[in-house]
């Protein structure tokens, strides 16, 4: 018999964690895009917009995905949304996501900018106290199809992070249910999760989440269509719970059917 591990909680428990990023003071803001093999940089300043260009040096997309877990995770969100919702959309599809970096030198270095622009169509970079918030956008249909196909190839070849591959395998073809959600907290048996072991690649993903939780109060993960018994039996979720005590699922109201996984501080 599988011990119950999901417990319904008030949604206000998560609302207390919410921080409106629009209310955080922006110290500096820059917008990056590519035109004619040049990086166009628009720096928003008090007197208007400062505009300049720098030569673009494109990098290998496949290697960027495999060697940067933050990009791989952001593209997992894109992959699932594109697969389920955007690919056959009659309107102009667009994906907008976000990345967080620590602000160690007051400037996102050129190497990171080129890396991200090799994958995404544009970036909006907001420098805030102690961190850098990067809004990533894929808006060109050809770019989206290219990135989707590369990501699918890496998944089919089992080259993505094990956690991400697992999430994809559980959620393919299942779009979000756009109805009011209820919140469940995942509380496994402590003695059971203490025995869980993770490999090096799984630890990379865990360390990424730990780093993100120093920059944001929570991490949200596309996680659609899991039944309660699937969550309760999942070794992967138990491994995450070993390192993170606050694991939540957003579910449809009438019956447990997961929509989002949330890990908070």
mmCIF file of C-alpha atoms in Angstrom:
data_model
loop_
_atom_site.group_PDB
_atom_site.id
_atom_site.type_symbol
_atom_site.label_atom_id
_atom_site.label_comp_id
_atom_site.label_asym_id
_atom_site.label_seq_id
_atom_site.Cartn_x
_atom_site.Cartn_y
_atom_site.Cartn_z
ATOM 1 C CA UNK A 1 0.000 0.000 0.000
ATOM 2 C CA UNK A 2 1.335 3.439 -0.971
ATOM 3 C CA UNK A 3 1.247 5.911 1.900
ATOM 4 C CA UNK A 4 -0.655 9.139 1.221
ATOM 5 C CA UNK A 5 1.705 12.033 0.551
ATOM 6 C CA UNK A 6 -0.502 14.763 -0.963
ATOM 7 C CA UNK A 7 -2.418 17.081 1.323
ATOM 8 C CA UNK A 8 -4.713 19.890 0.272
ATOM 9 C CA UNK A 9 -3.669 23.278 1.661
ATOM 10 C CA UNK A 10 -4.966 26.827 1.376
ATOM 11 C CA UNK A 11 -3.743 28.604 -1.737
ATOM 12 C CA UNK A 12 -2.928 31.596 0.456
ATOM 13 C CA UNK A 13 0.071 29.603 1.683
ATOM 14 C CA UNK A 14 1.635 30.109 -1.735
ATOM 15 C CA UNK A 15 0.330 33.644 -2.164
ATOM 16 C CA UNK A 16 2.447 34.775 0.783
ATOM 17 C CA UNK A 17 5.528 33.773 -1.224
ATOM 18 C CA UNK A 18 4.560 35.775 -4.274
ATOM 19 C CA UNK A 19 6.699 38.770 -5.090
ATOM 20 C CA UNK A 20 5.555 41.024 -7.906
ATOM 21 C CA UNK A 21 8.742 41.497 -9.921
ATOM 22 C CA UNK A 22 7.249 44.646 -11.456
ATOM 23 C CA UNK A 23 7.327 46.248 -8.008
ATOM 24 C CA UNK A 24 11.046 45.607 -7.497
ATOM 25 C CA UNK A 25 13.288 48.566 -8.241
ATOM 26 C CA UNK A 26 14.994 48.275 -11.618
ATOM 27 C CA UNK A 27 18.455 49.824 -11.469
ATOM 28 C CA UNK A 28 19.228 49.406 -15.149
ATOM 29 C CA UNK A 29 17.461 47.894 -18.156
ATOM 30 C CA UNK A 30 18.713 46.648 -21.520
ATOM 31 C CA UNK A 31 17.067 45.007 -24.546
ATOM 32 C CA UNK A 32 19.008 42.726 -26.901
ATOM 33 C CA UNK A 33 18.056 41.375 -30.329
ATOM 34 C CA UNK A 34 19.836 40.285 -33.507
ATOM 35 C CA UNK A 35 19.655 42.107 -36.841
ATOM 36 C CA UNK A 36 21.909 41.382 -39.840
ATOM 37 C CA UNK A 37 24.275 39.307 -37.706
ATOM 38 C CA UNK A 38 24.713 42.183 -35.276
ATOM 39 C CA UNK A 39 23.529 42.352 -31.671
ATOM 40 C CA UNK A 40 21.341 45.412 -31.287
ATOM 41 C CA UNK A 41 21.533 46.800 -27.756
ATOM 42 C CA UNK A 42 19.016 49.304 -26.453
ATOM 43 C CA UNK A 43 19.887 50.620 -23.019
ATOM 44 C CA UNK A 44 17.006 52.418 -21.335
ATOM 45 C CA UNK A 45 18.277 55.508 -19.521
ATOM 46 C CA UNK A 46 16.667 58.546 -17.886
ATOM 47 C CA UNK A 47 17.049 60.715 -20.971
ATOM 48 C CA UNK A 48 15.710 58.091 -23.372
ATOM 49 C CA UNK A 49 17.269 55.101 -25.098
ATOM 50 C CA UNK A 50 20.957 54.571 -25.791
ATOM 51 C CA UNK A 51 21.423 52.477 -28.946
ATOM 52 C CA UNK A 52 24.501 50.616 -30.180
ATOM 53 C CA UNK A 53 25.515 47.423 -31.979
ATOM 54 C CA UNK A 54 28.158 44.742 -31.482
ATOM 55 C CA UNK A 55 29.140 41.874 -33.823
ATOM 56 C CA UNK A 56 27.295 38.651 -33.058
ATOM 57 C CA UNK A 57 29.168 35.392 -32.571
ATOM 58 C CA UNK A 58 26.631 32.578 -32.688
ATOM 59 C CA UNK A 59 27.315 29.493 -30.557
ATOM 60 C CA UNK A 60 26.283 25.874 -30.978
ATOM 61 C CA UNK A 61 22.695 25.569 -29.739
ATOM 62 C CA UNK A 62 22.944 21.878 -28.879
ATOM 63 C CA UNK A 63 25.981 22.424 -26.661
ATOM 64 C CA UNK A 64 24.370 25.416 -24.958
ATOM 65 C CA UNK A 65 21.356 23.300 -24.021
ATOM 66 C CA UNK A 66 23.431 20.385 -22.751
ATOM 67 C CA UNK A 67 25.940 22.427 -20.747
ATOM 68 C CA UNK A 68 23.611 25.047 -19.206
ATOM 69 C CA UNK A 69 20.906 23.575 -17.018
ATOM 70 C CA UNK A 70 19.128 26.937 -16.653
ATOM 71 C CA UNK A 71 18.678 27.163 -20.437
ATOM 72 C CA UNK A 72 17.656 23.503 -20.620
ATOM 73 C CA UNK A 73 14.986 24.044 -17.963
ATOM 74 C CA UNK A 74 13.661 27.208 -19.638
ATOM 75 C CA UNK A 75 13.444 25.330 -22.929
ATOM 76 C CA UNK A 76 11.630 22.467 -21.220
ATOM 77 C CA UNK A 77 8.856 24.930 -20.408
ATOM 78 C CA UNK A 78 8.907 26.165 -24.027
ATOM 79 C CA UNK A 79 8.968 22.609 -25.409
ATOM 80 C CA UNK A 80 5.891 21.534 -23.462
ATOM 81 C CA UNK A 81 3.904 24.687 -24.248
ATOM 82 C CA UNK A 82 4.870 24.618 -27.924
ATOM 83 C CA UNK A 83 4.098 20.901 -28.208
ATOM 84 C CA UNK A 84 0.676 21.229 -26.597
ATOM 85 C CA UNK A 85 -0.519 24.731 -27.431
ATOM 86 C CA UNK A 86 1.600 26.859 -29.780
ATOM 87 C CA UNK A 87 2.540 24.479 -32.576
ATOM 88 C CA UNK A 88 -0.918 24.367 -34.141
ATOM 89 C CA UNK A 89 -2.019 27.833 -33.061
ATOM 90 C CA UNK A 90 -3.771 29.908 -35.715
ATOM 91 C CA UNK A 91 -2.483 33.134 -34.167
ATOM 92 C CA UNK A 92 1.130 34.331 -34.113
ATOM 93 C CA UNK A 93 2.791 32.055 -31.526
ATOM 94 C CA UNK A 94 5.133 33.515 -28.943
ATOM 95 C CA UNK A 95 6.955 32.135 -25.915
ATOM 96 C CA UNK A 96 8.108 34.357 -23.069
ATOM 97 C CA UNK A 97 10.080 32.923 -20.148
ATOM 98 C CA UNK A 98 12.525 34.148 -17.556
ATOM 99 C CA UNK A 99 15.952 33.437 -16.137
ATOM 100 C CA UNK A 100 17.599 34.741 -12.981
ATOM 101 C CA UNK A 101 21.307 35.327 -12.463
ATOM 102 C CA UNK A 102 23.162 36.641 -9.452
ATOM 103 C CA UNK A 103 24.617 40.101 -9.874
ATOM 104 C CA UNK A 104 28.284 39.635 -9.054
ATOM 105 C CA UNK A 105 29.823 42.325 -11.213
ATOM 106 C CA UNK A 106 26.886 44.616 -11.979
ATOM 107 C CA UNK A 107 26.807 43.558 -15.620
ATOM 108 C CA UNK A 108 25.660 40.436 -17.434
ATOM 109 C CA UNK A 109 28.791 39.515 -19.343
ATOM 110 C CA UNK A 110 28.947 39.317 -23.118
ATOM 111 C CA UNK A 111 29.546 35.563 -23.063
ATOM 112 C CA UNK A 112 26.176 34.944 -21.398
ATOM 113 C CA UNK A 113 24.437 37.391 -23.755
ATOM 114 C CA UNK A 114 25.803 35.616 -26.857
ATOM 115 C CA UNK A 115 24.901 32.240 -25.391
ATOM 116 C CA UNK A 116 21.293 33.268 -24.787
ATOM 117 C CA UNK A 117 20.922 35.050 -28.137
ATOM 118 C CA UNK A 118 22.089 31.869 -29.884
ATOM 119 C CA UNK A 119 18.902 30.271 -28.568
ATOM 120 C CA UNK A 120 16.336 33.035 -28.050
ATOM 121 C CA UNK A 121 15.149 35.786 -30.404
ATOM 122 C CA UNK A 122 15.390 38.623 -27.892
ATOM 123 C CA UNK A 123 16.291 39.400 -24.290
ATOM 124 C CA UNK A 124 15.096 42.048 -21.871
ATOM 125 C CA UNK A 125 17.604 42.364 -19.038
ATOM 126 C CA UNK A 126 16.620 44.111 -15.804
ATOM 127 C CA UNK A 127 19.286 44.737 -13.190
ATOM 128 C CA UNK A 128 17.889 44.704 -9.676
ATOM 129 C CA UNK A 129 19.446 44.703 -6.233
ATOM 130 C CA UNK A 130 21.579 41.580 -5.988
ATOM 131 C CA UNK A 131 20.233 39.874 -9.120
ATOM 132 C CA UNK A 132 19.636 40.100 -12.830
ATOM 133 C CA UNK A 133 16.242 39.204 -14.295
ATOM 134 C CA UNK A 134 16.291 38.144 -17.956
ATOM 135 C CA UNK A 135 13.070 37.920 -19.948
ATOM 136 C CA UNK A 136 13.664 35.484 -22.805
ATOM 137 C CA UNK A 137 11.483 35.492 -25.908
ATOM 138 C CA UNK A 138 10.982 33.194 -28.869
ATOM 139 C CA UNK A 139 8.711 34.888 -31.403
ATOM 140 C CA UNK A 140 9.997 33.863 -34.834
ATOM 141 C CA UNK A 141 8.112 30.752 -36.074
ATOM 142 C CA UNK A 142 11.245 29.392 -37.751
ATOM 143 C CA UNK A 143 13.289 29.874 -34.572
ATOM 144 C CA UNK A 144 10.662 28.121 -32.485
ATOM 145 C CA UNK A 145 10.458 25.164 -34.857
ATOM 146 C CA UNK A 146 14.260 24.873 -34.954
ATOM 147 C CA UNK A 147 14.645 24.952 -31.163
ATOM 148 C CA UNK A 148 11.748 22.549 -30.692
ATOM 149 C CA UNK A 149 13.277 20.047 -33.130
ATOM 150 C CA UNK A 150 16.730 20.230 -31.508
ATOM 151 C CA UNK A 151 15.234 19.786 -28.054
ATOM 152 C CA UNK A 152 13.111 16.841 -29.201
ATOM 153 C CA UNK A 153 16.180 15.207 -30.724
ATOM 154 C CA UNK A 154 18.095 15.564 -27.442
ATOM 155 C CA UNK A 155 15.139 14.092 -25.558
ATOM 156 C CA UNK A 156 14.802 11.154 -27.964
ATOM 157 C CA UNK A 157 18.544 10.487 -27.630
ATOM 158 C CA UNK A 158 18.247 10.579 -23.791
ATOM 159 C CA UNK A 159 20.772 13.419 -23.527
ATOM 160 C CA UNK A 160 18.714 15.836 -21.428
ATOM 161 C CA UNK A 161 18.933 16.040 -17.650
ATOM 162 C CA UNK A 162 17.237 12.970 -16.096
ATOM 163 C CA UNK A 163 14.703 15.068 -14.181
ATOM 164 C CA UNK A 164 13.715 17.004 -17.298
ATOM 165 C CA UNK A 165 13.475 13.835 -19.386
ATOM 166 C CA UNK A 166 11.199 12.374 -16.736
ATOM 167 C CA UNK A 167 8.940 15.443 -16.737
ATOM 168 C CA UNK A 168 8.665 15.317 -20.528
ATOM 169 C CA UNK A 169 7.809 11.613 -20.513
ATOM 170 C CA UNK A 170 4.980 12.224 -18.047
ATOM 171 C CA UNK A 171 3.439 15.256 -19.721
ATOM 172 C CA UNK A 172 3.660 14.994 -23.489
ATOM 173 C CA UNK A 173 0.469 15.925 -25.301
ATOM 174 C CA UNK A 174 -1.313 17.236 -22.209
ATOM 175 C CA UNK A 175 -2.253 20.949 -22.348
ATOM 176 C CA UNK A 176 -2.938 23.023 -19.254
ATOM 177 C CA UNK A 177 -6.505 23.019 -17.969
ATOM 178 C CA UNK A 178 -7.444 26.691 -17.650
ATOM 179 C CA UNK A 179 -9.729 26.472 -14.624
ATOM 180 C CA UNK A 180 -9.327 27.542 -10.990
ATOM 181 C CA UNK A 181 -6.675 25.424 -9.282
ATOM 182 C CA UNK A 182 -6.365 24.007 -5.796
ATOM 183 C CA UNK A 183 -3.050 23.562 -3.989
ATOM 184 C CA UNK A 184 -1.617 20.342 -2.597
ATOM 185 C CA UNK A 185 1.531 20.051 -0.528
ATOM 186 C CA UNK A 186 3.723 17.002 -1.033
ATOM 187 C CA UNK A 187 4.744 15.466 2.307
ATOM 188 C CA UNK A 188 6.458 12.103 1.910
ATOM 189 C CA UNK A 189 7.654 9.848 4.694
ATOM 190 C CA UNK A 190 10.961 11.311 5.921
ATOM 191 C CA UNK A 191 12.586 7.926 6.443
ATOM 192 C CA UNK A 192 11.709 6.941 2.888
ATOM 193 C CA UNK A 193 13.203 9.983 1.153
ATOM 194 C CA UNK A 194 16.357 9.894 3.295
ATOM 195 C CA UNK A 195 17.312 6.708 1.473
ATOM 196 C CA UNK A 196 17.045 8.325 -1.967
ATOM 197 C CA UNK A 197 20.313 8.727 -3.868
ATOM 198 C CA UNK A 198 20.923 11.020 -6.834
ATOM 199 C CA UNK A 199 23.524 10.806 -9.584
ATOM 200 C CA UNK A 200 25.759 13.625 -10.792
ATOM 201 C CA UNK A 201 23.375 14.849 -13.497
ATOM 202 C CA UNK A 202 20.413 14.834 -11.114
ATOM 203 C CA UNK A 203 22.488 16.841 -8.614
ATOM 204 C CA UNK A 204 23.137 19.462 -11.294
ATOM 205 C CA UNK A 205 19.399 20.052 -11.522
ATOM 206 C CA UNK A 206 19.001 20.146 -7.736
ATOM 207 C CA UNK A 207 21.857 22.651 -7.416
ATOM 208 C CA UNK A 208 20.225 24.787 -10.108
ATOM 209 C CA UNK A 209 16.995 24.906 -8.088
ATOM 210 C CA UNK A 210 18.931 25.744 -4.921
ATOM 211 C CA UNK A 211 20.643 28.607 -6.722
ATOM 212 C CA UNK A 212 17.337 29.883 -8.143
ATOM 213 C CA UNK A 213 15.747 29.909 -4.699
ATOM 214 C CA UNK A 214 18.401 32.393 -3.562
ATOM 215 C CA UNK A 215 17.135 34.760 -6.298
ATOM 216 C CA UNK A 216 13.390 34.044 -6.297
ATOM 217 C CA UNK A 217 11.008 32.758 -3.589
ATOM 218 C CA UNK A 218 9.899 29.799 -5.697
ATOM 219 C CA UNK A 219 10.410 27.856 -8.920
ATOM 220 C CA UNK A 220 7.446 26.888 -11.101
ATOM 221 C CA UNK A 221 7.563 23.855 -13.371
ATOM 222 C CA UNK A 222 5.126 22.801 -16.109
ATOM 223 C CA UNK A 223 3.766 19.487 -14.816
ATOM 224 C CA UNK A 224 0.464 18.530 -16.433
ATOM 225 C CA UNK A 225 -1.675 15.439 -16.129
ATOM 226 C CA UNK A 226 -0.263 13.453 -13.206
ATOM 227 C CA UNK A 227 -2.766 11.480 -11.152
ATOM 228 C CA UNK A 228 -2.404 11.256 -7.389
ATOM 229 C CA UNK A 229 -1.108 7.688 -7.428
ATOM 230 C CA UNK A 230 1.559 8.660 -10.003
ATOM 231 C CA UNK A 231 2.841 11.483 -7.798
ATOM 232 C CA UNK A 232 2.845 9.285 -4.703
ATOM 233 C CA UNK A 233 4.796 6.523 -6.457
ATOM 234 C CA UNK A 234 7.304 8.815 -8.200
ATOM 235 C CA UNK A 235 10.943 8.249 -7.260
ATOM 236 C CA UNK A 236 11.917 11.521 -8.948
ATOM 237 C CA UNK A 237 9.585 13.601 -6.781
ATOM 238 C CA UNK A 238 10.886 11.826 -3.688
ATOM 239 C CA UNK A 239 14.422 12.763 -4.704
ATOM 240 C CA UNK A 240 13.412 16.410 -5.016
ATOM 241 C CA UNK A 241 11.654 16.266 -1.643
ATOM 242 C CA UNK A 242 14.869 15.039 -0.031
ATOM 243 C CA UNK A 243 16.448 18.420 -0.799
ATOM 244 C CA UNK A 244 13.386 20.694 -0.728
ATOM 245 C CA UNK A 245 10.835 20.565 2.080
ATOM 246 C CA UNK A 246 8.297 22.836 0.372
ATOM 247 C CA UNK A 247 7.013 21.004 -2.704
ATOM 248 C CA UNK A 248 3.524 21.857 -3.994
ATOM 249 C CA UNK A 249 1.270 20.844 -6.854
ATOM 250 C CA UNK A 250 -1.437 22.941 -8.457
ATOM 251 C CA UNK A 251 -4.313 20.681 -9.459
ATOM 252 C CA UNK A 252 -7.730 20.823 -11.053
ATOM 253 C CA UNK A 253 -10.459 21.244 -8.453
ATOM 254 C CA UNK A 254 -12.784 18.257 -8.829
ATOM 255 C CA UNK A 255 -10.160 15.518 -8.955
ATOM 256 C CA UNK A 256 -6.397 15.591 -8.478
ATOM 257 C CA UNK A 257 -4.808 16.149 -11.874
ATOM 258 C CA UNK A 258 -1.558 18.097 -11.659
ATOM 259 C CA UNK A 259 -0.972 21.285 -13.641
ATOM 260 C CA UNK A 260 2.119 22.850 -12.097
ATOM 261 C CA UNK A 261 4.872 21.789 -9.719
ATOM 262 C CA UNK A 262 6.108 24.525 -7.368
ATOM 263 C CA UNK A 263 9.209 24.356 -5.191
ATOM 264 C CA UNK A 264 9.612 27.162 -2.678
ATOM 265 C CA UNK A 265 12.071 28.278 -0.052
#
